[in-house]
Amino acid sequence: MTTTADYTEKIPNNVNLHEDRRLQRALESWQPNFLHWWQTMGPTLPTQDVYLRTAVNVGRDGWAQFGHVAMPEYRWGIFLAERDPGRRVGFGEHKGEPVWDKVPGEYRAELQRLIVIQGDTEPASVEQQRNLGATAPSLYDLRNLFQVNVEEGRHLWAMVYLLHAYFGREGREEAEELLHRNSGSLDSPRILGAFNEETPDWLSFFMFTYFTDRDGKYQLGTLKESAFDPLSRTCEFMLKEEAHHMMVGTTGVDRVVQRTVEVMREHDTDDVAGLGAIPLPMIQKYLNFHYSVSLDLFGGETSTNVANYYTAGLKGRWLEDRRKDDHMLTSDAIMVDALSDEGEIGQTEVSALLGLNTDLRREYIADCQGGVKRWNRILEEGGVRQRLKLPHIAFNRKVGAFAGLEATPDGEKLPADEWQRRQGEWLPTDVDKTYVRSLMRPVHERGKIAAWIAPPRNGINGQPFDYDYVHLS
């Protein structure tokens, strides 16, 4: 492979696709199905062109170029990070062996499943966000939405390439199914619950790109460690693009909080409902929901499957090479969250291999705290006494040890009837959602922005906020 993408090909790529005509024909036959899915399930707002970043190189410098592109003409392609010829397996029972360029037969089903689950999340988020363009608060935000969408589309291509190239007929069939499932469908929903939730407004979008895309960062980080080198290199490059998605969420919530603070100070009141801003308690409810739903994406606190993935070398830990242990974990232990025999929230000790989901979730939680600190700094600098916070790990959980348990954001257990009566104190109610949606009036005029959100501090690629990021049809 080369580091530079070949844009003369029907499918831009840096994997020398032209050298495998059978694979090339298979992917070219999948391409029209993808484009049909994009036209029917992708962004609904008509545009002439959008100021987008397009990957051109996988090297460390100058990997993307910016320019106005007609959305239907965006060139989705296949890009793998540079190969390290000396790379060896970093963990598990194959530790120290050369990494694999082909799929070992004994791990075929497990690897395929991991790739399918990752691949299923990519088009799902596009489907969830397809109508948001109609209520974009500015052309800057509209451009960021479309950038996220086209890159999720490319991440789908990344997984489809692996399925086609390494998993034969079954892989091709799974690639087709990735386009047949749809977010929220009653008959054929997406695999993971969070990707069947609505993203009906921009506060939800910012929370999704902060919390749920951050889960994606950690899942890709574990797959980047894989002994299956094509998967590792694919995920390494995807992480470059994923960083922008999380930036959209981080700075988006920044700007929502900033505008709320400004309105609170301007009117000398904590209650900004009806004043064109989103009240802090409402922001906290949206945070509570998206954070708790995203915690479920990490699975149960213990997992035999994940232990087996690690031992086999299929999926490592976040930043595996920085861990100060033997990278085998056969004799190590970890404390995981659990319910006691009396039903009390606590912890129990299990083998480190069984507790790998907990290990990854804790890395994620620590990362999420960084955003909360940012948002609270805005509140502090604005002279506002309220603070945002992450809810307790047992709050609103549907997967794992706390599924079925009702707990407050502070971790206090509640009887089911009291939870039903009080959940509106902590999660968005229909009234909250209606109010937020009432603010979602489009501002598609260059240099203008909706009243519920502050403008960004910086534009895209050195451009000012009032740049013509999107030309509408």
XYZ file of C-alpha atoms in Angstrom:
473
model
C 0.000 0.000 0.000
C 0.945 3.674 -0.291
C 0.296 6.424 2.208
C -1.412 8.598 -0.424
C -4.969 7.926 -1.559
C -5.500 7.226 -5.260
C -8.407 9.426 -6.344
C -8.232 8.296 -9.966
C -9.920 5.052 -8.944
C -13.693 4.581 -8.859
C -13.212 3.823 -5.154
C -10.404 6.021 -3.764
C -8.014 3.860 -1.763
C -4.446 3.333 -0.583
C -4.672 -0.473 -0.455
C -3.757 -1.112 -4.119
C -7.291 -2.223 -4.845
C -6.532 -2.431 -8.574
C -4.254 -5.411 -7.893
C -7.205 -7.559 -6.741
C -9.780 -7.366 -9.519
C -12.216 -9.740 -7.826
C -12.263 -7.655 -4.656
C -12.459 -4.456 -6.672
C -15.495 -5.718 -8.600
C -17.194 -6.839 -5.385
C -16.728 -3.449 -3.748
C -17.784 -1.622 -6.915
C -20.978 -3.674 -6.907
C -21.592 -2.650 -3.261
C -20.943 1.031 -4.026
C -24.330 1.742 -5.729
C -26.125 0.215 -2.749
C -24.203 2.496 -0.433
C -25.023 5.560 -2.556
C -28.700 4.579 -2.590
C -28.617 4.247 1.200
C -26.983 7.698 1.456
C -29.629 9.240 -0.793
C -32.530 7.671 1.086
C -31.231 7.582 4.680
C -28.552 10.298 4.713
C -28.907 14.085 5.225
C -32.232 15.451 4.009
C -31.349 19.151 3.633
C -30.536 19.934 -0.038
C -27.198 21.650 -0.600
C -25.140 22.838 -3.544
C -21.837 22.201 -1.822
C -20.223 22.032 1.619
C -16.750 23.017 2.867
C -15.532 19.533 3.721
C -12.294 17.861 4.694
C -11.305 14.915 2.531
C -8.627 12.404 3.484
C -5.780 12.334 0.963
C -2.937 10.768 2.924
C -2.500 8.576 5.995
C 0.864 10.010 6.991
C 1.394 12.109 10.084
C 1.385 15.438 8.236
C -0.982 16.865 5.668
C -3.419 13.966 5.752
C -6.490 15.921 4.622
C -7.464 18.739 2.289
C -10.372 21.187 2.558
C -12.649 22.476 -0.163
C -16.249 22.934 -1.244
C -17.696 19.605 -2.393
C -21.169 18.698 -3.654
C -22.360 16.152 -1.089
C -23.480 13.495 -3.630
C -20.017 13.755 -5.209
C -18.055 13.237 -1.991
C -15.411 10.565 -2.619
C -15.757 7.897 0.040
C -12.775 5.595 0.066
C -10.658 3.021 1.869
C -7.650 4.101 3.911
C -5.379 2.093 6.182
C -2.607 3.626 8.278
C 0.959 2.858 7.312
C 2.137 -0.661 8.007
C 4.799 -1.235 10.651
C 6.774 -4.197 9.266
C 8.217 -4.990 12.705
C 4.936 -4.886 14.602
C 4.260 -7.782 16.957
C 1.277 -8.881 19.006
C 1.290 -6.854 22.210
C -0.886 -8.956 24.526
C -2.553 -12.292 25.155
C -1.317 -15.770 24.437
C 0.248 -14.710 21.119
C 2.219 -11.862 22.700
C 5.527 -11.324 20.927
C 4.537 -13.144 17.735
C 4.365 -11.297 14.377
C 0.957 -9.726 13.758
C -1.403 -11.384 11.282
C -2.040 -10.231 7.718
C -4.737 -12.868 7.264
C -7.557 -14.031 9.511
C -6.642 -17.143 11.532
C -9.331 -19.745 10.957
C -9.916 -20.328 14.660
C -10.758 -16.654 15.218
C -12.721 -16.004 12.034
C -16.213 -15.803 13.557
C -15.102 -13.621 16.480
C -13.248 -11.137 14.282
C -16.131 -10.918 11.854
C -18.543 -10.210 14.696
C -16.347 -7.421 16.089
C -16.108 -5.783 12.668
C -19.850 -6.071 12.014
C -20.759 -4.469 15.351
C -18.343 -1.598 14.759
C -19.552 -1.221 11.188
C -23.203 -1.141 12.258
C -22.686 1.942 14.419
C -21.367 4.062 11.547
C -24.434 4.344 9.279
C -26.675 4.301 12.356
C -25.517 7.724 13.522
C -26.031 9.174 10.026
C -29.607 7.880 10.126
C -30.150 9.338 13.597
C -28.916 12.764 12.473
C -30.420 12.911 8.985
C -32.996 15.641 9.708
C -30.829 17.931 11.839
C -29.722 20.100 8.920
C -33.193 21.615 8.719
C -32.741 23.207 12.170
C -29.012 24.028 12.139
C -28.172 27.037 14.357
C -25.555 28.342 11.893
C -23.802 27.441 8.646
C -20.714 26.628 10.718
C -22.678 24.017 12.686
C -24.358 22.737 9.542
C -20.956 22.161 7.990
C -19.767 20.286 11.077
C -22.842 18.058 10.975
C -22.176 17.158 7.352
C -18.484 16.539 8.069
C -19.430 14.086 10.800
C -21.915 12.413 8.456
C -19.540 11.890 5.526
C -16.833 10.550 7.829
C -19.240 8.095 9.435
C -19.981 7.013 5.881
C -16.273 6.490 5.260
C -15.949 4.532 8.483
C -18.669 2.246 7.164
C -16.561 1.782 4.033
C -13.584 0.881 6.251
C -15.432 -2.010 7.862
C -17.034 -3.120 4.590
C -13.593 -3.342 2.988
C -12.429 -5.684 5.749
C -15.552 -7.832 5.415
C -15.161 -8.112 1.646
C -11.395 -8.575 1.640
C -11.027 -11.138 4.420
C -14.323 -12.923 5.127
C -15.534 -14.272 1.789
C -19.207 -14.799 1.024
C -20.277 -14.393 4.656
C -18.434 -11.076 4.807
C -20.164 -9.849 1.656
C -23.544 -10.829 3.070
C -22.815 -9.002 6.325
C -21.782 -5.912 4.323
C -25.188 -5.945 2.639
C -26.954 -6.244 5.992
C -25.172 -3.112 7.231
C -27.315 -1.164 4.766
C -30.546 -3.071 5.475
C -30.718 -2.416 9.213
C -31.922 1.077 10.114
C -31.784 3.113 13.304
C -35.027 2.834 15.250
C -36.577 0.298 12.870
C -39.074 -2.023 14.549
C -38.329 -4.847 12.109
C -34.575 -4.450 11.588
C -33.007 -2.128 14.186
C -29.341 -1.377 14.657
C -27.452 -3.836 16.865
C -26.667 -1.541 19.833
C -29.403 0.238 21.775
C -27.891 3.739 21.798
C -27.948 3.748 18.003
C -31.707 3.288 17.920
C -32.365 6.406 20.017
C -33.581 9.623 18.420
C -31.286 12.584 17.808
C -34.092 15.093 17.217
C -32.398 18.344 18.224
C -28.964 19.947 18.367
C -28.520 19.640 22.120
C -28.976 15.885 21.654
C -26.513 15.977 18.745
C -23.840 17.704 20.809
C -24.372 15.278 23.695
C -24.267 12.335 21.275
C -21.029 13.461 19.662
C -19.501 14.104 23.072
C -20.580 10.953 24.899
C -21.491 8.318 22.295
C -18.760 9.148 19.785
C -16.368 9.066 22.731
C -17.423 5.481 23.309
C -16.488 4.961 19.648
C -13.053 6.370 20.353
C -12.454 3.791 23.075
C -13.851 0.890 21.075
C -11.640 1.831 18.108
C -8.715 2.180 20.503
C -9.096 -1.420 21.661
C -9.419 -2.693 18.084
C -6.333 -0.688 17.091
C -4.367 -3.026 19.359
C -5.592 -6.095 17.463
C -3.149 -8.712 16.243
C -5.118 -8.703 12.956
C -3.054 -5.966 11.349
C -5.521 -4.731 8.679
C -8.104 -4.097 11.422
C -5.505 -2.357 13.574
C -4.389 -0.063 10.766
C -7.958 0.689 9.736
C -8.901 1.768 13.265
C -5.724 3.794 13.688
C -6.718 5.961 10.748
C -10.376 6.165 11.808
C -9.265 7.631 15.140
C -7.840 10.637 13.282
C -11.307 11.440 11.955
C -13.136 10.520 15.156
C -11.327 13.312 17.016
C -13.276 15.915 15.036
C -16.603 14.356 15.986
C -15.808 14.635 19.678
C -14.580 18.209 19.194
C -17.987 19.061 17.729
C -19.653 17.681 20.861
C -17.242 19.226 23.352
C -17.341 22.725 21.900
C -21.040 22.443 21.083
C -21.939 21.915 24.747
C -19.388 24.633 25.625
C -21.340 27.084 23.501
C -24.762 26.025 24.806
C -23.577 26.522 28.389
C -21.885 29.810 27.508
C -25.069 31.214 25.980
C -27.151 30.092 28.964
C -24.731 31.872 31.309
C -24.949 35.049 29.213
C -28.753 35.031 29.322
C -28.777 34.306 33.067
C -26.542 37.302 33.698
C -28.348 39.557 31.247
C -31.721 38.924 32.920
C -30.395 38.277 36.447
C -32.271 34.998 36.733
C -31.554 31.271 36.900
C -34.734 30.497 34.993
C -33.966 31.145 31.326
C -36.833 29.032 29.966
C -38.784 31.351 27.707
C -35.785 33.681 27.305
C -34.364 31.853 24.321
C -31.736 29.772 26.156
C -31.637 26.248 27.591
C -31.839 26.111 31.421
C -28.936 24.414 33.191
C -31.176 21.760 34.841
C -32.395 20.811 31.367
C -28.816 20.555 30.072
C -28.054 18.313 33.049
C -30.964 16.025 32.147
C -29.717 15.636 28.584
C -26.232 14.944 29.939
C -27.637 12.317 32.308
C -29.440 10.528 29.496
C -26.671 10.442 26.896
C -23.981 9.531 29.420
C -25.948 6.645 30.928
C -26.965 5.282 27.521
C -23.343 5.464 26.397
C -22.150 3.591 29.506
C -24.325 0.689 28.401
C -22.368 0.449 25.139
C -19.433 -0.998 27.080
C -21.476 -4.084 27.980
C -21.611 -5.886 31.302
C -19.061 -5.353 34.055
C -17.693 -8.832 33.371
C -17.478 -10.634 30.057
C -16.122 -14.052 29.138
C -16.248 -13.093 25.445
C -14.057 -10.029 25.950
C -11.656 -12.075 28.087
C -11.378 -14.530 25.222
C -10.872 -11.707 22.699
C -7.985 -10.401 24.778
C -6.356 -13.786 25.293
C -6.614 -14.504 21.561
C -5.097 -11.123 20.635
C -8.224 -9.849 18.864
C -8.987 -6.826 21.032
C -6.671 -5.165 23.526
C -6.978 -2.499 26.197
C -6.938 1.254 25.752
C -3.273 2.281 25.271
C -2.109 -1.293 25.816
C 1.579 -0.469 25.365
C 1.477 1.982 28.283
C 0.239 -0.612 30.777
C 2.785 -1.699 33.399
C 1.863 -5.368 33.665
C 2.623 -8.587 31.813
C -0.091 -7.997 29.131
C -1.353 -11.514 29.817
C -3.496 -10.849 32.931
C -3.809 -14.539 33.789
C -3.094 -13.944 37.476
C -4.307 -10.341 37.917
C -7.544 -9.156 39.527
C -9.768 -6.077 39.329
C -12.616 -4.652 41.400
C -15.798 -4.302 39.346
C -19.098 -2.628 40.101
C -21.702 -5.068 41.397
C -24.781 -5.530 43.515
C -24.307 -7.335 46.817
C -26.439 -10.305 47.810
C -28.574 -7.817 49.720
C -29.016 -5.738 46.559
C -26.727 -2.922 47.658
C -24.535 -1.011 45.188
C -20.901 -1.930 45.685
C -17.952 -3.752 44.154
C -16.574 -7.266 43.948
C -13.237 -8.716 42.884
C -12.921 -10.719 39.655
C -10.056 -11.759 37.406
C -8.627 -8.900 35.352
C -9.487 -10.755 32.157
C -13.162 -10.998 33.081
C -13.207 -7.325 34.108
C -11.856 -5.827 30.868
C -15.166 -4.079 30.098
C -14.950 -2.348 33.468
C -11.346 -1.341 32.790
C -12.351 0.282 29.494
C -15.459 1.942 30.937
C -13.352 3.531 33.690
C -10.955 4.967 31.116
C -13.989 6.412 29.350
C -15.497 7.858 32.524
C -12.246 9.615 33.412
C -12.174 11.107 29.905
C -15.795 12.268 30.169
C -14.932 14.147 33.361
C -12.709 16.401 31.255
C -15.687 17.841 29.405
C -17.623 18.400 32.613
C -14.652 20.328 34.020
C -14.616 22.516 30.894
C -18.321 23.267 31.164
C -18.086 23.999 34.883
C -15.193 26.365 34.244
C -17.496 28.334 31.936
C -20.080 28.456 34.733
C -17.484 29.538 37.280
C -16.037 32.246 35.051
C -19.564 33.483 34.413
C -20.247 33.839 38.117
C -22.864 31.078 38.138
C -23.011 28.900 41.246
C -24.591 25.795 39.652
C -22.393 22.985 38.373
C -22.893 20.102 35.948
C -21.825 16.579 36.888
C -21.767 13.018 35.652
C -24.468 10.886 37.278
C -23.666 7.798 39.332
C -22.675 4.730 37.322
C -25.850 2.926 38.466
C -28.174 5.624 37.139
C -30.542 4.717 34.270
C -28.666 1.595 33.273
C -30.180 -1.062 31.001
C -27.086 -3.286 30.611
C -24.859 -4.905 33.231
C -24.988 -5.252 36.999
C -27.326 -2.282 37.461
C -29.869 -3.169 34.768
C -33.292 -3.187 36.358
C -32.076 -1.228 39.379
C -33.578 2.219 39.892
C -31.137 4.762 41.293
C -30.876 8.538 41.466
C -27.988 10.439 39.837
C -26.375 10.427 43.304
C -26.539 6.634 43.499
C -29.454 6.337 45.930
C -31.594 3.248 45.327
C -35.289 3.884 44.719
C -38.390 1.691 44.704
C -39.748 1.242 41.186
C -42.866 3.295 41.841
C -40.850 6.223 43.192
C -38.554 6.082 40.147
C -41.571 6.227 37.861
C -42.892 9.212 39.759
C -39.581 11.120 39.901
C -37.579 10.199 36.790
C -38.618 13.475 35.160
C -36.401 15.241 37.716
C -33.339 13.632 36.126
C -34.168 12.666 32.536
C -35.646 14.838 29.756
C -39.439 14.949 29.924
C -41.760 15.509 26.991
C -42.071 19.119 28.179
C -38.274 19.507 28.183
C -37.975 17.988 24.714
C -40.762 20.183 23.367
C -39.079 23.288 24.761
C -35.681 22.394 23.296
C -37.252 21.621 19.936
C -39.066 24.950 20.025
C -35.652 26.666 19.984
C -34.506 24.684 16.958
C -35.252 27.289 14.319
C -32.798 27.228 11.425
C -30.289 30.024 10.911
C -28.899 29.454 7.445
C -27.693 33.013 6.864
C -23.952 33.555 6.593
C -22.409 34.984 9.788
C -25.622 34.615 11.828
C -26.378 32.212 14.684
C -29.371 31.062 16.731
C -30.026 32.809 20.034
C -29.730 29.650 22.183
C -26.052 28.999 21.414
C -22.884 31.128 21.450
C -20.724 31.413 18.317
C -17.528 29.345 18.160
C -14.191 30.836 19.148
C -12.572 29.564 15.964
C -13.752 28.624 12.515
C -12.758 25.617 10.422
C -9.268 25.323 8.928
C -8.404 28.915 9.784
C -11.576 30.311 8.217
C -13.676 32.880 10.141
C -17.083 32.074 11.618
C -18.825 34.042 8.852
C -17.187 32.039 6.062
C -19.544 30.533 3.475
C -19.262 26.992 4.829
C -22.391 25.725 3.087
C -24.159 26.752 -0.088
C -27.779 25.639 0.115
C -29.815 24.566 -2.897
